[in-house]
Amino acid sequence: MDDFIAARSQMALSLGFHIIFSCIGMVMPFFMAVAHFYWLRTGQDVYKNVTKAWSQGVAIFFATGAVSGTVLSFELGLLWPGFMKHAGPIFGMPFSLEGTAFFIEAIALGFFLYGWDRFNKWFHWFTGVVVGVSGLASGILVVAANAWMNSPSGFDYVNGQYLNIDPIEAMFNDAWFTQALHMTIAAFVATGFAVAGVHAFMILKGQNVLFHTKSFTIAAFFGCAAAILQPLSGDLSAKDVAIRQPAKLAAMEAHFKTEKSASLIVGGIPDVKNKKVDYAIKLPGFLSFLAHGDFKSEVTGLDKIPAKNHPPVMITHFAFQMMVGSGMAMMLIAIIYFFSLWKQKRWLSSNWILKLFAIATPLGFIAVEAGWTVTEVGRQPWIIYNIMRTADAVTPMPGISYSFYLFSAIYISLAIIVIFMLYRQIKMVGKLYDKP
């Protein structure tokens, strides 16, 4: 493995782990706050038990997210010094603000975890809300920095120099809103389905049914509501990408030839050499509609883009299909769930619907990982779109492959530890929180 591929692989590995912790850290505090609110309003101890159990999970993911996020920050400077030299002064503001949000989140979480029976009950609840709001703000600010890489703005690029820097314009670049919206909803979908799936599995096993039923209801509602909304944000994102990054859209859809009334491809295996897609289902005109809101509009293909600027089509296409497929499956489950709430409440206690959620436990995070693959791989060969190539930003330091192997071992160990801690916590729920 050469140093360039090793640097990219290490960054991908770090981001792949961190994004899971980040999503849970952004969303779980809101679940926790809802359960806490129900306890304050109803006085039912089961909601207090749910709140305490979830707060322990929040603490675990906050700690691991802090570690993995710190590693990512160092990696930006160590692996990509060419990038940070030029980009740091431009998009440093969202990172600085993210640090502030992180410290607020840490302080609020400390208040919440140790504030039981010490604070006014509503102030204690409010500290939990602050954990969620600050965590959400932290995630949005990081996404704003990533969006700048896809839509660089806030400076003039003249003869290789970055002049007239405007950090506000850089932070609120053309891509930040659609990326932040899509990522925020994705975090609610992924976390909602993962948490609901775990509790559905425990209900199926007949363990602590009251506790897990209340937990399942809160998580499933959030996850399903977000799953219904996600295609709308996806449509906004697709139209935005079609305008700003036509090469990325072409790679996502393996769209090799520029044409009007372009077909939307479902599945298929791209044949990059012969510029075609085999075994695909084609929906005539739907790509034009997805990209431009008109079934007859022209969609730019890879034939209009220099070959040296083509993203890796195979990876981008398969990741996009995986993201969309997972999202559609969760949306279907969400429709069934809300129909059950509306017309068939007896379905909610049926084993088959619980099995659906249990099976769907990993789907949200599969979609998140695939979506980030589309975002990052689809931007290649640029680290700053149309400004700086990724190969020009990598460190000249040799031996990055050994660093990649070391970090792989560290992250695998961290994953095993987190899984063990969560497993132990779930087992403890039966002993501590199974109260009426």
Short mmCIF file of C-alpha atoms in Angstrom, two decimals:
data_model
loop_
_atom_site.label_atom_id
_atom_site.label_comp_id
_atom_site.label_asym_id
_atom_site.label_seq_id
_atom_site.Cartn_x
_atom_site.Cartn_y
_atom_site.Cartn_z
CA MET A 1 0.00 0.00 0.00
CA ASP A 2 1.54 3.33 -1.05
CA ASP A 3 1.52 6.30 1.31
CA PHE A 4 -1.19 8.21 -0.57
CA ILE A 5 -3.68 5.32 -0.42
CA ALA A 6 -2.66 4.66 3.20
CA ALA A 7 -3.38 8.29 4.15
CA ARG A 8 -6.77 8.20 2.46
CA SER A 9 -7.59 4.83 4.03
CA GLN A 10 -6.64 6.02 7.51
CA MET A 11 -8.80 9.13 7.12
CA ALA A 12 -11.69 7.02 5.84
CA LEU A 13 -11.35 4.58 8.73
CA SER A 14 -11.26 7.38 11.30
CA LEU A 15 -14.25 9.15 9.78
CA GLY A 16 -16.17 5.89 9.41
CA PHE A 17 -15.87 5.18 13.14
CA HIS A 18 -16.35 8.74 14.31
CA ILE A 19 -19.52 9.34 12.30
CA ILE A 20 -21.31 6.56 14.22
CA PHE A 21 -20.37 8.05 17.58
CA SER A 22 -21.27 11.53 16.33
CA CYS A 23 -24.73 10.55 15.10
CA ILE A 24 -25.59 8.89 18.39
CA GLY A 25 -24.14 11.79 20.36
CA MET A 26 -26.24 14.25 18.34
CA VAL A 27 -29.53 12.38 18.72
CA MET A 28 -29.63 10.23 21.85
CA PRO A 29 -29.78 13.25 24.21
CA PHE A 30 -33.10 14.22 22.59
CA PHE A 31 -34.48 10.71 23.20
CA MET A 32 -33.23 11.02 26.77
CA ALA A 33 -34.88 14.43 27.19
CA VAL A 34 -38.23 13.14 25.89
CA ALA A 35 -38.19 10.21 28.33
CA HIS A 36 -37.22 12.58 31.14
CA PHE A 37 -40.06 14.94 30.20
CA TYR A 38 -42.57 12.07 30.32
CA TRP A 39 -41.34 11.14 33.79
CA LEU A 40 -41.71 14.73 35.02
CA ARG A 41 -45.23 14.98 33.59
CA THR A 42 -46.55 11.51 34.46
CA GLY A 43 -44.48 10.46 37.47
CA GLN A 44 -44.13 6.94 36.03
CA ASP A 45 -40.83 5.52 37.23
CA VAL A 46 -40.34 3.54 34.04
CA TYR A 47 -39.58 6.80 32.18
CA LYS A 48 -37.05 7.78 34.84
CA ASN A 49 -35.43 4.39 34.41
CA VAL A 50 -35.31 4.81 30.63
CA THR A 51 -33.77 8.26 31.05
CA LYS A 52 -31.05 7.00 33.37
CA ALA A 53 -30.26 4.02 31.16
CA TRP A 54 -30.01 6.15 28.03
CA SER A 55 -27.91 8.78 29.82
CA GLN A 56 -25.31 6.11 30.51
CA GLY A 57 -25.26 5.27 26.82
CA VAL A 58 -24.88 8.96 25.97
CA ALA A 59 -21.89 9.15 28.33
CA ILE A 60 -20.23 6.15 26.66
CA PHE A 61 -20.64 7.55 23.16
CA PHE A 62 -19.65 11.05 24.24
CA ALA A 63 -16.35 9.73 25.58
CA THR A 64 -15.59 7.60 22.52
CA GLY A 65 -16.72 10.39 20.18
CA ALA A 66 -14.43 12.85 21.92
CA VAL A 67 -11.47 10.51 21.45
CA SER A 68 -12.18 9.69 17.80
CA GLY A 69 -12.94 13.35 17.00
CA THR A 70 -9.67 14.49 18.53
CA VAL A 71 -7.81 11.92 16.43
CA LEU A 72 -9.52 13.24 13.29
CA SER A 73 -8.44 16.79 14.10
CA PHE A 74 -4.81 15.74 14.45
CA GLU A 75 -4.99 13.66 11.28
CA LEU A 76 -6.05 16.67 9.22
CA GLY A 77 -2.77 18.37 10.09
CA LEU A 78 -0.52 15.31 10.08
CA LEU A 79 -1.81 13.57 6.95
CA TRP A 80 -2.87 16.59 4.90
CA PRO A 81 -0.51 19.49 5.72
CA GLY A 82 -0.86 20.96 2.22
CA PHE A 83 -4.60 21.20 2.73
CA MET A 84 -4.44 22.73 6.21
CA LYS A 85 -1.78 25.24 5.23
CA HIS A 86 -4.15 26.91 2.78
CA ALA A 87 -7.58 25.89 4.05
CA GLY A 88 -7.08 26.35 7.79
CA PRO A 89 -7.33 30.17 7.80
CA ILE A 90 -10.43 30.03 5.59
CA PHE A 91 -12.66 27.40 7.18
CA GLY A 92 -11.26 27.55 10.71
CA MET A 93 -14.32 29.38 12.09
CA PRO A 94 -16.75 26.41 12.10
CA PHE A 95 -14.08 24.26 13.76
CA SER A 96 -13.55 26.90 16.44
CA LEU A 97 -17.27 27.19 17.06
CA GLU A 98 -17.54 23.41 17.11
CA GLY A 99 -14.99 23.36 19.92
CA THR A 100 -17.15 25.80 21.87
CA ALA A 101 -20.25 23.67 21.30
CA PHE A 102 -18.31 20.59 22.42
CA PHE A 103 -17.30 22.23 25.72
CA ILE A 104 -20.89 23.35 26.37
CA GLU A 105 -22.06 19.81 25.68
CA ALA A 106 -19.46 18.37 28.06
CA ILE A 107 -20.43 20.77 30.88
CA ALA A 108 -24.17 20.18 30.36
CA LEU A 109 -23.67 16.40 30.31
CA GLY A 110 -21.76 16.61 33.58
CA PHE A 111 -24.60 18.61 35.13
CA PHE A 112 -27.15 16.10 33.88
CA LEU A 113 -25.34 12.94 34.96
CA TYR A 114 -24.59 14.22 38.46
CA GLY A 115 -27.61 16.48 38.92
CA TRP A 116 -30.17 13.88 39.98
CA ASP A 117 -31.82 15.05 43.23
CA ARG A 118 -29.42 18.00 43.39
CA PHE A 119 -30.97 20.51 40.96
CA ASN A 120 -34.47 21.81 40.42
CA LYS A 121 -36.15 19.04 38.41
CA TRP A 122 -36.92 21.24 35.42
CA PHE A 123 -33.44 22.80 35.38
CA HIS A 124 -32.05 19.28 35.45
CA TRP A 125 -34.21 18.38 32.45
CA PHE A 126 -33.04 21.56 30.69
CA THR A 127 -29.39 20.54 31.05
CA GLY A 128 -30.24 17.37 29.13
CA VAL A 129 -31.82 19.43 26.36
CA VAL A 130 -28.65 21.56 26.22
CA VAL A 131 -26.62 18.38 25.71
CA GLY A 132 -28.72 17.59 22.64
CA VAL A 133 -28.77 21.10 21.20
CA SER A 134 -25.03 21.63 21.62
CA GLY A 135 -24.28 18.17 20.20
CA LEU A 136 -26.49 18.90 17.20
CA ALA A 137 -24.80 22.29 16.70
CA SER A 138 -21.40 20.62 16.91
CA GLY A 139 -22.32 18.18 14.15
CA ILE A 140 -23.75 20.89 11.89
CA LEU A 141 -20.62 23.02 12.27
CA VAL A 142 -18.35 20.13 11.28
CA VAL A 143 -20.56 19.42 8.27
CA ALA A 144 -20.26 23.12 7.31
CA ALA A 145 -16.49 22.66 7.15
CA ASN A 146 -16.87 19.57 4.99
CA ALA A 147 -19.40 21.37 2.78
CA TRP A 148 -16.77 24.06 2.15
CA MET A 149 -14.53 21.37 0.65
CA ASN A 150 -17.35 20.56 -1.78
CA SER A 151 -18.25 24.18 -2.46
CA PRO A 152 -15.23 26.38 -1.65
CA SER A 153 -16.07 30.05 -1.14
CA GLY A 154 -15.05 33.03 0.99
CA PHE A 155 -11.78 33.77 -0.78
CA ASP A 156 -10.24 34.76 -4.10
CA TYR A 157 -7.84 32.28 -5.65
CA VAL A 158 -5.27 34.23 -7.66
CA ASN A 159 -2.03 32.73 -8.97
CA GLY A 160 -2.04 30.02 -6.35
CA GLN A 161 -2.70 32.50 -3.54
CA TYR A 162 -5.78 32.58 -1.26
CA LEU A 163 -6.72 36.26 -0.93
CA ASN A 164 -9.57 38.37 0.51
CA ILE A 165 -10.62 35.69 2.99
CA ASP A 166 -14.16 35.93 4.39
CA PRO A 167 -14.69 33.20 7.04
CA ILE A 168 -18.43 33.93 7.34
CA GLU A 169 -19.00 33.38 3.63
CA ALA A 170 -16.80 30.28 3.79
CA MET A 171 -18.85 28.79 6.63
CA PHE A 172 -22.20 29.54 5.00
CA ASN A 173 -21.15 28.20 1.61
CA ASP A 174 -23.56 27.00 -1.04
CA ALA A 175 -23.44 23.38 0.13
CA TRP A 176 -23.72 23.80 3.90
CA PHE A 177 -27.51 23.91 4.22
CA THR A 178 -28.35 20.86 2.10
CA GLN A 179 -25.48 18.82 3.60
CA ALA A 180 -26.30 19.83 7.17
CA LEU A 181 -30.00 19.12 6.70
CA HIS A 182 -29.37 15.74 5.07
CA MET A 183 -26.83 14.72 7.72
CA THR A 184 -28.98 15.85 10.64
CA ILE A 185 -32.01 13.89 9.44
CA ALA A 186 -29.77 10.91 8.66
CA ALA A 187 -28.48 10.98 12.25
CA PHE A 188 -32.05 10.80 13.58
CA VAL A 189 -32.93 7.98 11.18
CA ALA A 190 -29.82 5.93 11.96
CA THR A 191 -29.95 6.39 15.73
CA GLY A 192 -33.71 6.01 15.91
CA PHE A 193 -33.74 2.72 14.01
CA ALA A 194 -30.67 1.37 15.83
CA VAL A 195 -32.09 2.10 19.29
CA ALA A 196 -35.59 0.94 18.35
CA GLY A 197 -34.15 -2.24 16.87
CA VAL A 198 -32.24 -3.12 20.04
CA HIS A 199 -35.31 -2.56 22.22
CA ALA A 200 -37.52 -4.49 19.77
CA PHE A 201 -35.12 -7.42 20.03
CA MET A 202 -35.29 -7.32 23.83
CA ILE A 203 -39.11 -7.25 23.71
CA LEU A 204 -39.07 -10.30 21.44
CA LYS A 205 -36.91 -12.07 24.02
CA GLY A 206 -39.52 -11.24 26.66
CA GLN A 207 -37.09 -9.31 28.86
CA ASN A 208 -38.18 -6.21 30.78
CA VAL A 209 -41.07 -5.67 28.39
CA LEU A 210 -42.47 -2.49 29.94
CA PHE A 211 -39.08 -0.77 30.01
CA HIS A 212 -38.20 -1.77 26.46
CA THR A 213 -41.67 -0.97 25.10
CA LYS A 214 -41.49 2.62 26.36
CA SER A 215 -37.95 2.95 25.00
CA PHE A 216 -38.92 1.43 21.65
CA THR A 217 -41.87 3.81 21.24
CA ILE A 218 -39.77 6.95 21.66
CA ALA A 219 -36.91 5.79 19.42
CA ALA A 220 -39.19 4.35 16.73
CA PHE A 221 -41.24 7.55 16.48
CA PHE A 222 -38.14 9.71 15.99
CA GLY A 223 -36.53 7.28 13.56
CA CYS A 224 -39.65 6.76 11.47
CA ALA A 225 -40.52 10.47 11.29
CA ALA A 226 -36.99 11.21 10.10
CA ALA A 227 -37.12 8.34 7.58
CA ILE A 228 -40.24 9.88 6.01
CA LEU A 229 -38.53 13.29 5.75
CA GLN A 230 -35.18 12.04 4.48
CA PRO A 231 -36.16 11.59 0.80
CA LEU A 232 -37.16 15.27 0.73
CA SER A 233 -33.72 16.36 1.94
CA GLY A 234 -32.18 13.84 -0.45
CA ASP A 235 -33.99 15.47 -3.35
CA LEU A 236 -32.64 18.89 -2.32
CA SER A 237 -29.14 17.44 -2.06
CA ALA A 238 -29.34 15.77 -5.48
CA LYS A 239 -30.46 18.98 -7.19
CA ASP A 240 -27.69 20.90 -5.43
CA VAL A 241 -25.02 18.36 -6.43
CA ALA A 242 -26.26 18.37 -10.04
CA ILE A 243 -25.50 22.10 -10.26
CA ARG A 244 -22.28 22.30 -8.22
CA GLN A 245 -20.66 18.90 -8.78
CA PRO A 246 -21.93 17.33 -12.02
CA ALA A 247 -19.07 14.81 -11.97
CA LYS A 248 -20.23 13.49 -8.59
CA LEU A 249 -23.82 13.09 -9.79
CA ALA A 250 -22.59 11.35 -12.95
CA ALA A 251 -20.53 8.92 -10.85
CA MET A 252 -23.42 8.33 -8.44
CA GLU A 253 -25.67 7.30 -11.31
CA ALA A 254 -22.91 5.85 -13.53
CA HIS A 255 -24.13 8.37 -16.11
CA PHE A 256 -21.52 8.19 -18.84
CA LYS A 257 -23.23 10.09 -21.67
CA THR A 258 -24.68 13.62 -21.55
CA GLU A 259 -28.30 13.48 -22.67
CA LYS A 260 -31.76 14.88 -22.26
CA SER A 261 -34.51 12.86 -20.57
CA ALA A 262 -31.77 10.95 -18.77
CA SER A 263 -32.73 7.67 -17.14
CA LEU A 264 -32.47 7.02 -13.43
CA ILE A 265 -30.53 3.81 -12.85
CA VAL A 266 -31.57 1.34 -10.16
CA GLY A 267 -28.87 -1.20 -9.36
CA GLY A 268 -26.60 -2.31 -12.15
CA ILE A 269 -22.87 -2.89 -12.52
CA PRO A 270 -20.93 -0.05 -14.19
CA ASP A 271 -18.64 -1.07 -17.06
CA VAL A 272 -16.26 1.88 -16.94
CA LYS A 273 -14.15 0.67 -19.85
CA ASN A 274 -17.10 0.43 -22.26
CA LYS A 275 -19.02 3.37 -20.71
CA LYS A 276 -22.20 1.45 -19.91
CA VAL A 277 -24.12 -0.12 -17.03
CA ASP A 278 -25.06 -3.78 -17.08
CA TYR A 279 -28.07 -5.41 -15.38
CA ALA A 280 -29.65 -2.09 -14.38
CA ILE A 281 -33.29 -1.07 -14.19
CA LYS A 282 -33.70 2.21 -16.05
CA LEU A 283 -36.47 4.73 -15.39
CA PRO A 284 -36.57 7.08 -18.43
CA GLY A 285 -36.47 10.79 -17.61
CA PHE A 286 -36.31 10.34 -13.85
CA LEU A 287 -32.65 11.37 -13.51
CA SER A 288 -33.44 14.60 -15.35
CA PHE A 289 -36.32 15.19 -12.96
CA LEU A 290 -34.22 14.31 -9.91
CA ALA A 291 -31.43 16.65 -11.00
CA HIS A 292 -33.36 19.58 -12.46
CA GLY A 293 -37.06 19.09 -11.72
CA ASP A 294 -37.87 18.52 -15.40
CA PHE A 295 -38.19 15.14 -17.10
CA LYS A 296 -36.68 16.51 -20.33
CA SER A 297 -33.69 18.46 -18.95
CA GLU A 298 -30.16 17.63 -19.99
CA VAL A 299 -27.96 15.90 -17.43
CA THR A 300 -24.20 16.21 -17.74
CA GLY A 301 -22.42 12.90 -18.16
CA LEU A 302 -18.83 11.89 -17.61
CA ASP A 303 -18.16 12.41 -21.33
CA LYS A 304 -18.25 16.19 -20.74
CA ILE A 305 -15.70 15.99 -17.90
CA PRO A 306 -11.94 15.43 -18.45
CA ALA A 307 -10.98 11.85 -17.60
CA LYS A 308 -8.38 13.05 -15.09
CA ASN A 309 -11.21 14.64 -13.08
CA HIS A 310 -13.47 11.58 -12.99
CA PRO A 311 -14.37 10.24 -9.51
CA PRO A 312 -14.10 6.47 -8.95
CA VAL A 313 -17.37 5.45 -10.60
CA MET A 314 -17.70 1.92 -9.23
CA ILE A 315 -17.31 2.87 -5.55
CA THR A 316 -19.46 6.00 -5.80
CA HIS A 317 -22.26 4.22 -7.68
CA PHE A 318 -22.45 1.22 -5.35
CA ALA A 319 -22.31 3.44 -2.25
CA PHE A 320 -25.12 5.61 -3.61
CA GLN A 321 -27.27 2.58 -4.40
CA MET A 322 -26.62 1.18 -0.91
CA MET A 323 -27.58 4.50 0.70
CA VAL A 324 -30.79 4.84 -1.32
CA GLY A 325 -31.75 1.17 -0.89
CA SER A 326 -31.30 1.31 2.88
CA GLY A 327 -33.20 4.59 3.06
CA MET A 328 -36.13 3.27 1.05
CA ALA A 329 -36.34 0.13 3.21
CA MET A 330 -36.51 2.25 6.37
CA MET A 331 -39.07 4.57 4.82
CA LEU A 332 -41.26 1.54 4.03
CA ILE A 333 -41.00 0.37 7.65
CA ALA A 334 -41.82 3.91 8.79
CA ILE A 335 -44.97 3.97 6.65
CA ILE A 336 -46.05 0.64 8.13
CA TYR A 337 -45.34 1.93 11.65
CA PHE A 338 -47.34 5.14 11.25
CA PHE A 339 -50.19 3.26 9.58
CA SER A 340 -50.18 1.01 12.64
CA LEU A 341 -50.40 4.03 14.93
CA TRP A 342 -53.25 5.43 12.90
CA LYS A 343 -55.38 2.42 11.97
CA GLN A 344 -53.96 -0.83 13.34
CA LYS A 345 -52.65 -0.30 16.87
CA ARG A 346 -52.74 -4.05 17.55
CA TRP A 347 -49.91 -4.44 15.00
CA LEU A 348 -47.59 -2.52 17.34
CA SER A 349 -47.46 -5.44 19.75
CA SER A 350 -47.13 -8.04 17.00
CA ASN A 351 -43.93 -10.00 16.68
CA TRP A 352 -43.64 -9.38 12.93
CA ILE A 353 -43.37 -5.60 13.26
CA LEU A 354 -40.87 -5.95 16.10
CA LYS A 355 -38.84 -8.32 13.91
CA LEU A 356 -38.88 -5.72 11.13
CA PHE A 357 -37.29 -3.16 13.43
CA ALA A 358 -34.83 -5.69 14.84
CA ILE A 359 -33.68 -6.64 11.34
CA ALA A 360 -33.45 -2.96 10.38
CA THR A 361 -31.16 -2.11 13.34
CA PRO A 362 -28.00 -1.53 11.24
CA LEU A 363 -29.68 -0.08 8.13
CA GLY A 364 -29.45 3.56 9.21
CA PHE A 365 -25.74 3.41 9.89
CA ILE A 366 -25.14 1.48 6.67
CA ALA A 367 -26.85 4.37 4.87
CA VAL A 368 -24.77 6.95 6.77
CA GLU A 369 -21.49 5.21 5.95
CA ALA A 370 -22.52 4.82 2.31
CA GLY A 371 -23.61 8.47 2.14
CA TRP A 372 -20.26 9.71 3.44
CA THR A 373 -18.53 7.47 0.91
CA VAL A 374 -20.53 9.16 -1.84
CA THR A 375 -19.67 12.60 -0.46
CA GLU A 376 -15.93 11.99 -0.11
CA VAL A 377 -15.13 9.55 -2.92
CA GLY A 378 -17.46 11.38 -5.30
CA ARG A 379 -15.45 14.58 -4.80
CA GLN A 380 -12.18 12.96 -5.89
CA PRO A 381 -9.65 13.73 -7.23
CA TRP A 382 -10.19 17.02 -5.37
CA ILE A 383 -9.72 17.71 -1.68
CA ILE A 384 -10.92 21.29 -2.30
CA TYR A 385 -13.27 21.01 -5.25
CA ASN A 386 -11.72 22.41 -8.44
CA ILE A 387 -8.98 24.13 -6.38
CA MET A 388 -6.62 21.56 -4.83
CA ARG A 389 -6.11 17.91 -5.69
CA THR A 390 -5.99 15.36 -2.89
CA ALA A 391 -2.62 14.08 -4.10
CA ASP A 392 -1.16 17.58 -3.72
CA ALA A 393 -2.29 17.87 -0.09
CA VAL A 394 -0.91 14.62 1.35
CA THR A 395 2.07 14.63 3.68
CA PRO A 396 5.48 13.79 2.17
CA MET A 397 6.36 11.84 5.32
CA PRO A 398 7.03 8.15 4.50
CA GLY A 399 5.67 5.15 6.36
CA ILE A 400 2.00 6.16 6.47
CA SER A 401 0.99 2.56 5.83
CA TYR A 402 2.34 1.57 9.26
CA SER A 403 0.30 4.38 10.81
CA PHE A 404 -2.77 3.03 9.02
CA TYR A 405 -2.24 -0.47 10.40
CA LEU A 406 -1.72 0.91 13.91
CA PHE A 407 -4.85 3.06 13.80
CA SER A 408 -6.84 0.15 12.38
CA ALA A 409 -5.88 -1.93 15.42
CA ILE A 410 -6.76 0.94 17.77
CA TYR A 411 -10.19 1.51 16.23
CA ILE A 412 -11.02 -2.19 16.16
CA SER A 413 -10.09 -2.38 19.85
CA LEU A 414 -12.18 0.71 20.58
CA ALA A 415 -15.16 -0.83 18.77
CA ILE A 416 -14.85 -4.05 20.77
CA ILE A 417 -14.68 -2.10 24.04
CA VAL A 418 -17.75 0.00 23.15
CA ILE A 419 -19.75 -3.08 22.12
CA PHE A 420 -18.78 -4.83 25.37
CA MET A 421 -19.79 -1.80 27.46
CA LEU A 422 -23.14 -1.47 25.68
CA TYR A 423 -23.80 -5.19 25.98
CA ARG A 424 -23.07 -5.07 29.70
CA GLN A 425 -25.33 -2.06 30.13
CA ILE A 426 -28.21 -3.76 28.31
CA LYS A 427 -27.79 -6.83 30.53
CA MET A 428 -27.82 -4.60 33.62
CA VAL A 429 -31.10 -3.01 32.57
CA GLY A 430 -32.97 -6.12 33.66
CA LYS A 431 -31.58 -5.87 37.16
CA LEU A 432 -31.81 -2.12 37.67
CA TYR A 433 -34.68 -0.72 35.66
CA ASP A 434 -37.42 -3.29 35.31
CA LYS A 435 -39.89 -1.53 37.53
CA PRO A 436 -43.55 -0.74 36.83
#
